[in-house]
CSV table of C-alpha atoms in Angstrom, one decimal:
chain,number,residue,atom,x,y,z
A,1,MET,CA,4.6,-18.8,14.0
A,2,LYS,CA,5.3,-15.1,13.8
A,3,PRO,CA,5.6,-13.6,10.3
A,4,VAL,CA,8.9,-11.6,9.5
A,5,LEU,CA,8.3,-8.4,7.2
A,6,TYR,CA,11.2,-7.4,5.2
A,7,GLY,CA,10.4,-3.8,4.1
A,8,TYR,CA,11.1,-0.2,4.1
A,9,TRP,CA,9.5,2.4,6.1
A,10,ARG,CA,8.5,4.5,3.2
A,11,SER,CA,7.5,1.5,1.0
A,12,GLY,CA,3.8,1.8,0.0
A,13,ALA,CA,3.6,-1.9,-0.5
A,14,ALA,CA,5.2,-2.7,2.8
A,15,TYR,CA,2.6,-0.3,4.5
A,16,ARG,CA,-0.2,-2.2,3.0
A,17,LEU,CA,1.0,-5.4,4.7
A,18,ARG,CA,1.6,-3.6,8.0
A,19,ILE,CA,-2.0,-2.4,7.9
A,20,ALA,CA,-3.4,-5.9,7.0
A,21,LEU,CA,-1.5,-7.6,9.6
A,22,ASN,CA,-2.6,-5.0,12.4
A,23,LEU,CA,-6.1,-5.2,11.4
A,24,LYS,CA,-5.9,-8.9,11.7
A,25,GLY,CA,-4.3,-8.8,15.0
A,26,VAL,CA,-1.3,-10.8,13.7
A,27,GLU,CA,2.1,-10.2,15.5
A,28,TYR,CA,5.0,-9.9,13.2
A,29,ASP,CA,8.7,-9.0,13.3
A,30,GLN,CA,10.2,-6.5,11.0
A,31,VAL,CA,13.6,-6.4,9.0
A,32,ALA,CA,14.5,-3.2,7.3
A,33,ILE,CA,15.9,-3.0,3.8
A,34,ASN,CA,17.2,0.3,3.2
A,35,LEU,CA,16.1,1.3,-0.3
A,36,LYS,CA,17.7,4.9,0.1
A,37,THR,CA,21.3,3.3,0.6
A,38,GLY,CA,20.5,0.5,-2.2
A,39,GLU,CA,20.4,-2.3,0.0
A,40,GLN,CA,17.8,-3.9,-2.3
A,41,LYS,CA,20.5,-4.3,-4.9
A,42,SER,CA,22.8,-6.3,-2.8
A,43,ASP,CA,23.6,-10.0,-3.6
A,44,ALA,CA,22.0,-11.2,-0.4
A,45,TRP,CA,18.7,-9.4,-1.0
A,46,LEU,CA,18.7,-10.5,-4.6
A,47,ALA,CA,19.0,-14.1,-3.6
A,48,MET,CA,15.9,-13.6,-1.6
A,49,GLN,CA,14.0,-11.4,-4.1
A,50,PRO,CA,15.4,-11.4,-7.6
A,51,GLN,CA,13.5,-8.2,-8.6
A,52,GLY,CA,15.2,-6.3,-5.9
A,53,LEU,CA,12.0,-5.1,-4.5
A,54,VAL,CA,10.2,-5.0,-1.1
A,55,PRO,CA,8.2,-6.4,0.7
A,56,VAL,CA,8.9,-9.9,1.4
A,57,LEU,CA,7.0,-11.8,4.0
A,58,LYS,CA,8.6,-14.8,5.6
A,59,TYR,CA,6.6,-17.3,7.3
A,60,GLY,CA,8.3,-20.5,8.3
A,61,ASP,CA,10.4,-21.5,5.5
A,62,ALA,CA,8.2,-19.6,2.9
A,63,MET,CA,9.3,-16.4,1.5
A,64,LEU,CA,6.3,-14.7,-0.1
A,65,MET,CA,6.5,-11.8,-2.5
A,66,GLN,CA,4.2,-9.1,-4.2
A,67,SER,CA,1.8,-7.5,-1.7
A,68,PRO,CA,-1.5,-8.2,-3.7
A,69,ALA,CA,-0.6,-12.0,-3.4
A,70,ILE,CA,0.5,-11.7,0.2
A,71,LEU,CA,-2.6,-9.7,1.2
A,72,GLU,CA,-4.8,-12.4,-0.3
A,73,TRP,CA,-2.7,-14.9,1.7
A,74,ILE,CA,-3.2,-12.9,4.8
A,75,GLU,CA,-7.0,-12.8,4.3
A,76,GLU,CA,-7.2,-16.5,3.7
A,77,SER,CA,-4.9,-17.4,6.6
A,78,TRP,CA,-6.7,-15.2,9.2
A,79,PRO,CA,-10.2,-14.7,7.8
A,80,GLN,CA,-11.4,-12.5,10.7
A,81,PRO,CA,-11.9,-9.6,10.7
A,82,ALA,CA,-12.6,-9.9,6.9
A,83,LEU,CA,-11.0,-7.6,4.6
A,84,LEU,CA,-13.2,-8.5,1.7
A,85,PRO,CA,-17.0,-8.7,1.5
A,86,SER,CA,-18.8,-12.0,1.7
A,87,ASP,CA,-20.9,-11.5,-1.4
A,88,PRO,CA,-18.9,-12.5,-4.7
A,89,LEU,CA,-20.0,-9.5,-6.6
A,90,GLU,CA,-19.2,-7.1,-3.8
A,91,ARG,CA,-15.9,-8.8,-3.3
A,92,CYS,CA,-15.0,-8.3,-6.9
A,93,ARG,CA,-16.1,-4.6,-6.6
A,94,VAL,CA,-13.8,-4.0,-3.7
A,95,ARG,CA,-11.0,-5.9,-5.5
A,96,GLY,CA,-11.4,-3.6,-8.5
A,97,TRP,CA,-11.2,-0.6,-6.4
A,98,ALA,CA,-8.2,-1.6,-4.9
A,99,ALA,CA,-6.7,-2.5,-8.3
A,100,ILE,CA,-7.0,1.0,-9.4
A,101,ILE,CA,-4.3,1.9,-6.8
A,102,GLY,CA,-2.5,-1.5,-6.8
A,103,CYS,CA,-2.1,-2.0,-10.6
A,104,ASP,CA,-2.6,1.3,-12.2
A,105,THR,CA,-1.4,4.0,-9.9
A,106,HIS,CA,1.2,2.9,-7.6
A,107,PRO,CA,3.2,0.7,-9.9
A,108,VAL,CA,3.9,3.4,-12.5
A,109,GLN,CA,5.3,5.8,-9.9
A,110,ASN,CA,7.3,3.7,-7.4
A,111,LEU,CA,10.9,4.5,-6.8
A,112,ARG,CA,12.6,2.5,-9.7
A,113,ILE,CA,10.0,4.0,-12.3
A,114,LEU,CA,10.5,7.5,-10.8
A,115,LYS,CA,14.4,7.4,-11.2
A,116,ALA,CA,14.1,6.0,-14.7
A,117,VAL,CA,11.9,9.0,-15.6
A,118,GLY,CA,14.2,11.6,-13.8
A,119,ASP,CA,17.5,10.0,-14.6
A,120,ASP,CA,17.4,7.5,-17.6
A,121,LEU,CA,14.9,9.6,-19.6
A,122,GLY,CA,16.6,12.9,-18.4
A,123,GLN,CA,13.4,14.7,-17.1
A,124,GLY,CA,15.1,15.4,-13.7
A,125,PRO,CA,13.1,16.4,-10.4
A,126,ALA,CA,10.6,18.4,-12.4
A,127,GLY,CA,9.7,15.5,-14.6
A,128,MET,CA,9.5,13.1,-11.8
A,129,LYS,CA,7.0,15.4,-10.0
A,130,ALA,CA,4.9,15.9,-13.0
A,131,TRP,CA,4.8,12.1,-13.6
A,132,ALA,CA,3.7,11.4,-10.1
A,133,HIS,CA,1.1,14.1,-10.2
A,134,ARG,CA,-0.3,12.8,-13.4
A,135,TRP,CA,-0.9,9.2,-12.4
A,136,THR,CA,-1.9,10.0,-8.8
A,137,ARG,CA,-4.6,12.4,-9.8
A,138,ASP,CA,-5.9,9.9,-12.4
A,139,GLY,CA,-6.1,7.0,-10.1
A,140,LEU,CA,-7.5,8.9,-7.2
A,141,ALA,CA,-10.1,10.6,-9.5
A,142,ALA,CA,-11.3,7.3,-10.8
A,143,LEU,CA,-11.5,5.8,-7.3
A,144,GLU,CA,-13.5,8.9,-5.9
A,145,THR,CA,-16.0,8.7,-8.6
A,146,LEU,CA,-16.7,5.0,-8.0
A,147,VAL,CA,-16.8,4.9,-4.2
A,148,ALA,CA,-18.8,8.3,-4.0
A,149,ALA,CA,-21.5,6.7,-6.3
A,150,HIS,CA,-21.7,3.7,-4.1
A,151,PRO,CA,-24.2,3.8,-1.1
A,152,ARG,CA,-22.5,4.0,2.4
A,153,SER,CA,-23.6,4.5,5.8
A,154,THR,CA,-20.0,5.1,7.3
A,155,PRO,CA,-16.9,7.2,6.1
A,156,PHE,CA,-15.4,3.8,5.1
A,157,LEU,CA,-15.4,2.9,1.4
A,158,HIS,CA,-17.4,-0.3,1.6
A,159,GLY,CA,-19.4,-1.4,4.6
A,160,ASP,CA,-19.0,-0.4,8.2
A,161,ALA,CA,-15.3,-1.2,8.6
A,162,PRO,CA,-12.0,-0.6,6.7
A,163,GLY,CA,-11.1,-3.2,4.2
A,164,MET,CA,-8.8,-4.0,1.2
A,165,THR,CA,-9.6,-0.7,-0.6
A,166,GLU,CA,-8.4,1.5,2.4
A,167,ILE,CA,-5.3,-0.8,2.7
A,168,TYR,CA,-4.2,0.2,-0.8
A,169,LEU,CA,-5.6,3.9,-0.5
A,170,LEU,CA,-3.7,5.1,2.6
A,171,PRO,CA,-0.3,4.4,1.3
A,172,GLN,CA,-1.1,6.1,-2.0
A,173,LEU,CA,-2.2,9.3,-0.1
A,174,VAL,CA,1.1,9.5,1.8
A,175,ASN,CA,2.9,9.2,-1.4
A,176,ALA,CA,0.6,11.9,-3.0
A,177,ARG,CA,1.4,14.4,-0.2
A,178,ARG,CA,5.1,13.7,-0.5
A,179,TRP,CA,4.8,15.0,-4.1
A,180,GLU,CA,2.6,17.9,-3.1
A,181,VAL,CA,-0.6,16.7,-4.9
A,182,ASP,CA,-3.8,18.7,-4.1
A,183,LEU,CA,-6.1,16.3,-2.7
A,184,SER,CA,-9.1,18.6,-2.3
A,185,ALA,CA,-10.9,17.1,-5.1
A,186,PHE,CA,-11.3,13.7,-3.4
A,187,PRO,CA,-13.4,14.3,-0.2
A,188,THR,CA,-14.8,10.8,0.0
A,189,LEU,CA,-11.2,9.3,0.0
A,190,MET,CA,-10.1,12.0,2.6
A,191,ALA,CA,-13.0,11.1,4.8
A,192,ALA,CA,-12.1,7.5,4.7
A,193,GLU,CA,-8.4,8.2,5.5
A,194,ALA,CA,-9.6,10.3,8.5
A,195,ALA,CA,-11.8,7.4,9.8
A,196,CYS,CA,-8.9,4.9,9.4
A,197,LEU,CA,-6.2,7.1,11.0
A,198,ASP,CA,-8.5,7.1,14.1
A,199,LEU,CA,-7.9,3.3,14.6
A,200,PRO,CA,-4.8,2.1,16.3
A,201,ALA,CA,-4.1,-0.5,13.6
A,202,PHE,CA,-3.7,2.2,11.0
A,203,GLN,CA,-1.7,4.3,13.5
A,204,ARG,CA,0.8,1.7,14.3
A,205,ALA,CA,1.1,1.0,10.5
A,206,THR,CA,2.1,4.6,9.3
A,207,PRO,CA,5.6,5.1,7.9
A,208,GLU,CA,6.8,7.5,10.8
A,209,ASN,CA,6.1,5.0,13.3
A,210,GLN,CA,8.1,2.3,11.9
A,211,PRO,CA,11.6,1.4,13.6
A,212,ASP,CA,13.7,2.4,10.5
A,213,ALA,CA,11.9,5.7,9.9
A,214,GLU,CA,14.3,8.5,9.5
């Protein structure tokens, strides 16, 4: 049974799922939900996802929501190659690193939050950019500090292959560049990104390589 990914080419959360499915070697179909035109606010989409968000992963009759939960389901459903370490303490460490992006960096600067800052709170484009810079720098700085202090023998952030932290990191770096954040202070993260982008699974997942890319 082939999963169906409902997403948007620029959605960081959908990007995460593409990376994970590609790393696992899972074939999937895609259905684009155009956030730019407001398709996520349509009655049809709200009937599927009452928050009006992407992604959703359809698997048989199941409609799976929220990328952290879906990533855990993917890991449990297709255990190899593993995205998390086998040791429980190291697994917790990697989940914590991923959560710096997934819980504290990405959510406060996704599209609906930035629109609220720019429009509802009257801060305009300059305010939106300042908000994105603030939370991106804070999150990446914390992650850089933690992973740089952890022993590694490869450019990847934990172990000899990319895992859950990279799955969260790469979409956030795309977003950072979109907002023109200076990334020179994060050499460990940049090295991990470069190593990931040498791999076909990551190349196929990039936003510009999606069918709905503009």
